[in-house]
């Protein structure tokens, strides 16, 4: 072996030894950081994992709430703000006190203190919850579970019963059913990114059936036909079929595709505006000859928050909400033939 070859080999071995030593040191350092992360903040994960987590978080579509909003989303927001040290009266109304608490929280997190709750604020506000947790954040979870058809006592204790409810909800929404409430589950509970797309007719129907606080009539105000009740209309839609009209109507025994705008509006009256509603008719029943009911564009509501329309039910606010949700034909007490129910219809 020549002297030049020996020198080259020696140089390569030295560099290899240095690289090996550096790799060992890096491994030890990484292990130390990982160990610290286990007891401190999970953000100190390896770079690839952090990037993946950031990408996953970016795909979560959070709702946007601001002053004037009301309903279960606001109730959950108020519980979460209380959990972060900004105590509020939990009334489901986004008023001045809630705006002030949001701004204070945003300022504490170095966010733009505009009082508008969007993705950046939700991400900081909603904690990861699991069985054994307690406090106002768990009350937010229980409130949203109940609104999504998984009734849970709002007592602030993440018990085994709550675990079962969370798993059932996650399974229904196509999420990993691990009972760990992270960003994807919070977003689904808030009826955001993981809920059915607005164009998914069957998915919207399934959500309506699974959402507590929406009652669908199983009888008609006049006549008897189980296949065309409001409940059966939505069940058939969830199963991929058209909703059936009543045999005595102007458009008898027809299968009608329910409009997704109408279905979305019906769902949002509960999930966005917080009304507990009872739907008396959709395409079934007897209506005027060219009624939008027969085109799958309308629904009738006879009870709001447990009160009959015309007997103290808050119909004015609900009618205004229908208009905000896109309904162009909104009739109720004061309109001919609508003293006992509210009619909301979307344009053809």
Short mmCIF file of C-alpha atoms in Angstrom, two decimals:
data_model
loop_
_atom_site.label_atom_id
_atom_site.label_comp_id
_atom_site.label_asym_id
_atom_site.label_seq_id
_atom_site.Cartn_x
_atom_site.Cartn_y
_atom_site.Cartn_z
CA UNK A 1 0.00 0.00 0.00
CA UNK A 2 1.46 3.44 -0.96
CA UNK A 3 2.01 6.24 1.54
CA UNK A 4 -0.59 8.37 -0.26
CA UNK A 5 -3.19 5.61 0.00
CA UNK A 6 -2.48 5.12 3.72
CA UNK A 7 -2.89 8.85 4.38
CA UNK A 8 -6.18 8.92 2.45
CA UNK A 9 -7.51 5.92 4.38
CA UNK A 10 -6.44 7.45 7.69
CA UNK A 11 -8.17 10.72 6.84
CA UNK A 12 -11.41 8.93 5.94
CA UNK A 13 -11.37 6.91 9.17
CA UNK A 14 -10.83 10.06 11.22
CA UNK A 15 -13.75 11.83 9.52
CA UNK A 16 -15.93 8.75 10.01
CA UNK A 17 -15.10 8.65 13.70
CA UNK A 18 -15.94 12.34 14.08
CA UNK A 19 -19.29 11.88 12.31
CA UNK A 20 -20.10 8.86 14.48
CA UNK A 21 -19.29 10.82 17.63
CA UNK A 22 -21.46 13.72 16.46
CA UNK A 23 -24.33 11.37 15.67
CA UNK A 24 -24.13 9.80 19.12
CA UNK A 25 -24.09 13.23 20.74
CA UNK A 26 -27.09 14.30 18.65
CA UNK A 27 -28.97 11.15 19.60
CA UNK A 28 -28.29 11.76 23.29
CA UNK A 29 -29.38 15.39 22.97
CA UNK A 30 -32.54 14.41 21.08
CA UNK A 31 -33.34 11.84 23.74
CA UNK A 32 -32.93 14.46 26.44
CA UNK A 33 -35.23 16.88 24.62
CA UNK A 34 -37.82 14.18 24.00
CA UNK A 35 -37.73 13.20 27.66
CA UNK A 36 -38.28 16.80 28.70
CA UNK A 37 -41.12 17.13 26.21
CA UNK A 38 -42.93 14.23 27.83
CA UNK A 39 -43.34 16.25 30.98
CA UNK A 40 -43.41 19.73 29.47
CA UNK A 41 -44.91 20.94 26.18
CA UNK A 42 -45.62 18.51 23.33
CA UNK A 43 -44.53 21.21 20.85
CA UNK A 44 -40.86 20.14 21.23
CA UNK A 45 -41.35 17.12 18.97
CA UNK A 46 -38.94 16.23 16.12
CA UNK A 47 -39.17 18.64 13.18
CA UNK A 48 -40.97 16.18 10.88
CA UNK A 49 -43.63 15.48 13.52
CA UNK A 50 -44.08 19.20 14.25
CA UNK A 51 -44.56 19.90 10.54
CA UNK A 52 -47.10 17.10 10.28
CA UNK A 53 -48.97 18.42 13.31
CA UNK A 54 -48.98 21.94 11.88
CA UNK A 55 -50.30 20.64 8.57
CA UNK A 56 -53.02 18.63 10.33
CA UNK A 57 -54.02 21.67 12.41
CA UNK A 58 -54.25 23.76 9.25
CA UNK A 59 -56.84 21.37 7.80
CA UNK A 60 -59.19 21.86 10.76
CA UNK A 61 -61.96 24.30 9.83
CA UNK A 62 -62.97 26.19 12.94
CA UNK A 63 -66.13 28.34 13.03
CA UNK A 64 -65.89 32.11 13.31
CA UNK A 65 -67.83 33.71 16.17
CA UNK A 66 -68.25 37.39 16.98
CA UNK A 67 -70.50 39.80 18.83
CA UNK A 68 -74.18 39.06 18.24
CA UNK A 69 -73.80 35.29 17.83
CA UNK A 70 -75.80 32.96 20.06
CA UNK A 71 -76.29 29.26 20.64
CA UNK A 72 -74.36 26.22 21.79
CA UNK A 73 -71.13 27.33 20.10
CA UNK A 74 -71.17 30.50 22.20
CA UNK A 75 -72.04 28.51 25.34
CA UNK A 76 -69.00 26.30 24.71
CA UNK A 77 -66.86 29.39 24.06
CA UNK A 78 -67.91 30.90 27.38
CA UNK A 79 -67.03 27.69 29.26
CA UNK A 80 -63.63 27.58 27.55
CA UNK A 81 -62.92 31.23 28.37
CA UNK A 82 -63.85 30.56 31.99
CA UNK A 83 -61.44 27.61 31.98
CA UNK A 84 -58.70 30.01 30.86
CA UNK A 85 -59.35 32.39 33.75
CA UNK A 86 -61.83 34.75 32.08
CA UNK A 87 -64.95 33.93 34.08
CA UNK A 88 -68.27 34.65 32.39
CA UNK A 89 -71.97 34.13 32.89
CA UNK A 90 -72.70 31.22 30.56
CA UNK A 91 -75.83 32.29 28.69
CA UNK A 92 -75.08 31.39 25.06
CA UNK A 93 -75.13 35.04 23.96
CA UNK A 94 -72.02 36.74 22.55
CA UNK A 95 -72.50 40.10 24.27
CA UNK A 96 -70.11 42.84 25.46
CA UNK A 97 -68.83 40.76 28.41
CA UNK A 98 -67.91 37.86 26.13
CA UNK A 99 -66.28 40.25 23.64
CA UNK A 100 -64.20 41.71 26.48
CA UNK A 101 -63.15 38.25 27.70
CA UNK A 102 -62.18 37.18 24.18
CA UNK A 103 -60.05 40.30 23.69
CA UNK A 104 -58.34 39.79 27.05
CA UNK A 105 -57.57 36.16 26.19
CA UNK A 106 -56.28 37.09 22.73
CA UNK A 107 -54.03 39.75 24.23
CA UNK A 108 -52.63 37.24 26.74
CA UNK A 109 -51.80 34.90 23.85
CA UNK A 110 -50.27 37.68 21.71
CA UNK A 111 -53.04 37.34 19.14
CA UNK A 112 -54.83 40.19 17.39
CA UNK A 113 -57.24 41.40 20.09
CA UNK A 114 -60.25 41.99 17.83
CA UNK A 115 -62.86 40.02 19.81
CA UNK A 116 -63.47 37.70 16.83
CA UNK A 117 -63.01 34.01 17.56
CA UNK A 118 -61.41 32.37 14.53
CA UNK A 119 -58.95 29.53 13.97
CA UNK A 120 -56.02 31.14 15.80
CA UNK A 121 -58.10 31.85 18.90
CA UNK A 122 -59.82 28.44 18.96
CA UNK A 123 -56.46 26.69 18.63
CA UNK A 124 -55.15 28.44 21.75
CA UNK A 125 -58.44 28.15 23.62
CA UNK A 126 -59.50 24.50 23.16
CA UNK A 127 -57.40 22.07 25.24
CA UNK A 128 -56.82 18.39 24.65
CA UNK A 129 -59.19 16.52 26.99
CA UNK A 130 -59.40 12.88 28.03
CA UNK A 131 -61.03 10.76 30.72
CA UNK A 132 -60.29 12.05 34.22
CA UNK A 133 -60.34 15.72 33.25
CA UNK A 134 -62.49 18.16 35.20
CA UNK A 135 -63.58 21.78 35.00
CA UNK A 136 -65.27 24.30 32.70
CA UNK A 137 -63.55 22.97 29.55
CA UNK A 138 -65.22 19.61 30.17
CA UNK A 139 -68.54 21.48 30.53
CA UNK A 140 -67.93 22.91 27.05
CA UNK A 141 -67.39 19.38 25.78
CA UNK A 142 -70.53 18.08 27.49
CA UNK A 143 -72.60 20.98 26.12
CA UNK A 144 -71.51 20.26 22.56
CA UNK A 145 -71.95 16.49 22.92
CA UNK A 146 -75.55 17.04 24.05
CA UNK A 147 -76.20 19.38 21.10
CA UNK A 148 -74.89 16.67 18.76
CA UNK A 149 -77.23 14.00 20.03
CA UNK A 150 -74.91 12.46 22.67
CA UNK A 151 -76.71 13.64 25.79
CA UNK A 152 -74.35 14.24 28.71
CA UNK A 153 -74.89 15.90 32.09
CA UNK A 154 -73.01 19.22 32.17
CA UNK A 155 -71.19 18.63 35.45
CA UNK A 156 -67.59 19.24 34.39
CA UNK A 157 -66.40 15.66 35.03
CA UNK A 158 -64.92 13.61 32.15
CA UNK A 159 -66.23 10.27 33.38
CA UNK A 160 -66.41 6.82 31.77
CA UNK A 161 -69.90 7.74 30.55
CA UNK A 162 -68.51 10.84 28.80
CA UNK A 163 -65.76 8.70 27.28
CA UNK A 164 -68.41 6.46 25.73
CA UNK A 165 -70.28 9.50 24.38
CA UNK A 166 -67.10 10.94 22.84
CA UNK A 167 -66.24 7.63 21.18
CA UNK A 168 -69.76 7.31 19.76
CA UNK A 169 -69.58 10.85 18.39
CA UNK A 170 -66.12 10.33 16.89
CA UNK A 171 -67.23 7.10 15.24
CA UNK A 172 -70.32 8.78 13.77
CA UNK A 173 -68.17 11.55 12.29
CA UNK A 174 -65.52 9.21 10.86
CA UNK A 175 -62.84 10.21 13.37
CA UNK A 176 -60.48 7.96 15.32
CA UNK A 177 -62.67 6.74 18.20
CA UNK A 178 -60.05 7.11 20.95
CA UNK A 179 -62.06 9.40 23.28
CA UNK A 180 -59.24 11.96 23.19
CA UNK A 181 -60.74 15.37 22.42
CA UNK A 182 -58.22 17.18 20.24
CA UNK A 183 -58.55 19.75 17.41
CA UNK A 184 -60.37 17.47 14.94
CA UNK A 185 -62.94 16.42 17.55
CA UNK A 186 -63.44 19.98 18.83
CA UNK A 187 -63.98 21.18 15.25
CA UNK A 188 -66.55 18.44 14.61
CA UNK A 189 -68.31 19.23 17.88
CA UNK A 190 -68.43 22.89 16.88
CA UNK A 191 -69.98 21.74 13.59
CA UNK A 192 -67.03 22.85 11.52
CA UNK A 193 -64.57 21.16 9.19
CA UNK A 194 -65.42 17.54 9.88
CA UNK A 195 -69.19 17.93 9.55
CA UNK A 196 -70.93 17.03 6.31
CA UNK A 197 -70.21 19.35 3.38
CA UNK A 198 -73.11 21.65 2.49
CA UNK A 199 -73.66 19.72 -0.73
CA UNK A 200 -73.87 16.31 0.93
CA UNK A 201 -77.63 15.73 1.14
CA UNK A 202 -77.49 12.37 2.92
CA UNK A 203 -74.77 13.59 5.30
CA UNK A 204 -76.78 16.64 6.30
CA UNK A 205 -79.84 14.45 6.89
CA UNK A 206 -77.80 12.14 9.11
CA UNK A 207 -76.55 15.12 11.11
CA UNK A 208 -80.09 16.36 11.62
CA UNK A 209 -81.12 12.94 12.92
CA UNK A 210 -78.12 12.85 15.26
CA UNK A 211 -78.50 16.39 16.63
CA UNK A 212 -80.31 16.83 19.91
CA UNK A 213 -82.88 19.60 20.00
CA UNK A 214 -84.33 18.93 16.54
CA UNK A 215 -87.62 17.02 16.76
CA UNK A 216 -89.20 15.67 13.58
CA UNK A 217 -92.92 14.88 13.56
CA UNK A 218 -93.95 11.25 13.14
CA UNK A 219 -97.59 12.18 12.44
CA UNK A 220 -99.32 14.75 10.24
CA UNK A 221 -101.52 17.60 11.53
CA UNK A 222 -104.18 16.30 9.10
CA UNK A 223 -104.28 12.79 7.67
CA UNK A 224 -102.36 9.60 8.36
CA UNK A 225 -99.44 8.37 6.27
CA UNK A 226 -96.27 7.15 7.99
CA UNK A 227 -94.19 7.24 4.80
CA UNK A 228 -94.42 11.02 4.36
CA UNK A 229 -93.94 12.42 7.87
CA UNK A 230 -91.18 14.93 8.56
CA UNK A 231 -89.19 12.24 10.37
CA UNK A 232 -89.52 9.74 7.53
CA UNK A 233 -88.62 12.42 4.96
CA UNK A 234 -85.27 12.94 6.69
CA UNK A 235 -84.70 9.21 7.31
CA UNK A 236 -85.29 8.46 3.63
CA UNK A 237 -82.91 11.26 2.64
CA UNK A 238 -80.24 9.93 4.99
CA UNK A 239 -80.62 6.55 3.27
CA UNK A 240 -80.11 8.08 -0.16
CA UNK A 241 -83.76 8.12 -1.24
CA UNK A 242 -86.12 10.97 -2.09
CA UNK A 243 -88.57 12.26 0.49
CA UNK A 244 -92.16 11.12 -0.13
CA UNK A 245 -95.18 13.43 -0.47
CA UNK A 246 -98.53 12.50 1.09
CA UNK A 247 -101.18 10.72 -1.00
CA UNK A 248 -103.81 13.43 -0.33
CA UNK A 249 -101.56 16.34 -1.35
CA UNK A 250 -101.55 18.32 -4.62
CA UNK A 251 -98.44 16.34 -5.69
CA UNK A 252 -99.32 12.87 -4.36
CA UNK A 253 -96.90 9.99 -3.81
CA UNK A 254 -93.84 11.63 -5.31
CA UNK A 255 -90.20 11.21 -4.33
CA UNK A 256 -88.53 14.60 -3.89
CA UNK A 257 -84.84 15.43 -3.36
CA UNK A 258 -84.57 17.71 -0.32
CA UNK A 259 -82.61 20.86 -1.09
CA UNK A 260 -79.22 21.00 0.69
CA UNK A 261 -79.65 24.71 1.46
CA UNK A 262 -82.89 23.94 3.26
CA UNK A 263 -81.34 21.02 5.17
CA UNK A 264 -78.34 23.12 6.14
CA UNK A 265 -80.65 25.92 7.29
CA UNK A 266 -82.67 23.52 9.42
CA UNK A 267 -79.50 22.17 11.03
CA UNK A 268 -78.04 25.64 11.67
CA UNK A 269 -81.16 26.85 13.45
CA UNK A 270 -80.07 24.44 16.17
CA UNK A 271 -76.27 24.30 15.96
CA UNK A 272 -75.58 27.95 15.13
CA UNK A 273 -78.56 29.82 16.60
CA UNK A 274 -79.34 27.47 19.49
CA UNK A 275 -83.09 27.04 18.93
CA UNK A 276 -84.78 23.82 20.04
CA UNK A 277 -87.27 23.16 17.29
CA UNK A 278 -90.03 20.79 16.27
CA UNK A 279 -90.58 20.34 12.53
CA UNK A 280 -94.19 19.51 11.65
CA UNK A 281 -93.87 19.05 7.86
CA UNK A 282 -91.29 19.01 5.07
CA UNK A 283 -92.61 17.60 1.76
CA UNK A 284 -95.52 15.73 3.36
CA UNK A 285 -98.91 17.19 4.30
CA UNK A 286 -101.25 19.38 2.30
CA UNK A 287 -100.03 22.74 1.03
CA UNK A 288 -100.92 25.26 -1.70
CA UNK A 289 -100.76 23.93 -5.26
CA UNK A 290 -97.33 25.39 -6.12
CA UNK A 291 -95.90 25.19 -2.61
CA UNK A 292 -92.13 24.99 -2.23
CA UNK A 293 -92.74 22.11 0.16
CA UNK A 294 -93.41 19.87 -2.83
CA UNK A 295 -90.06 20.89 -4.32
CA UNK A 296 -88.12 19.97 -1.15
CA UNK A 297 -87.35 23.63 -0.45
CA UNK A 298 -89.35 24.30 2.73
CA UNK A 299 -90.11 23.17 6.25
CA UNK A 300 -92.68 24.15 8.86
CA UNK A 301 -91.86 24.59 12.56
CA UNK A 302 -94.60 24.48 15.20
CA UNK A 303 -92.60 24.46 18.47
CA UNK A 304 -89.63 26.67 19.38
CA UNK A 305 -87.78 26.16 22.67
CA UNK A 306 -90.68 24.10 24.00
CA UNK A 307 -93.33 26.75 23.25
CA UNK A 308 -95.98 26.46 20.54
CA UNK A 309 -95.81 29.07 17.79
CA UNK A 310 -98.53 31.58 18.56
CA UNK A 311 -98.38 30.80 22.29
CA UNK A 312 -95.24 32.64 23.38
CA UNK A 313 -92.65 30.93 21.16
CA UNK A 314 -89.81 33.25 20.05
CA UNK A 315 -90.86 33.08 16.42
CA UNK A 316 -89.61 36.55 15.43
CA UNK A 317 -85.96 35.71 16.18
CA UNK A 318 -86.20 32.33 14.49
CA UNK A 319 -87.74 33.89 11.38
CA UNK A 320 -84.88 36.40 11.23
CA UNK A 321 -82.40 33.51 11.54
CA UNK A 322 -84.08 31.70 8.63
CA UNK A 323 -83.62 34.77 6.47
CA UNK A 324 -79.94 35.02 7.41
CA UNK A 325 -79.58 31.36 6.42
CA UNK A 326 -80.88 32.09 2.93
CA UNK A 327 -84.64 31.53 3.16
CA UNK A 328 -86.52 34.01 0.97
CA UNK A 329 -90.07 33.00 1.90
CA UNK A 330 -90.50 33.27 5.67
CA UNK A 331 -94.02 33.30 7.09
CA UNK A 332 -95.39 33.12 10.63
CA UNK A 333 -97.90 34.72 13.00
CA UNK A 334 -99.32 37.74 11.22
CA UNK A 335 -99.25 36.00 7.83
CA UNK A 336 -102.47 34.41 6.55
CA UNK A 337 -102.63 30.71 7.40
CA UNK A 338 -99.47 30.77 9.54
CA UNK A 339 -100.68 31.79 12.99
CA UNK A 340 -99.59 28.44 14.48
CA UNK A 341 -96.35 27.67 12.65
CA UNK A 342 -93.33 29.24 10.97
CA UNK A 343 -92.71 28.47 7.30
CA UNK A 344 -89.17 28.83 5.91
CA UNK A 345 -88.53 28.24 2.20
CA UNK A 346 -85.50 28.63 -0.05
CA UNK A 347 -85.67 29.95 -3.63
CA UNK A 348 -86.09 27.61 -6.60
#
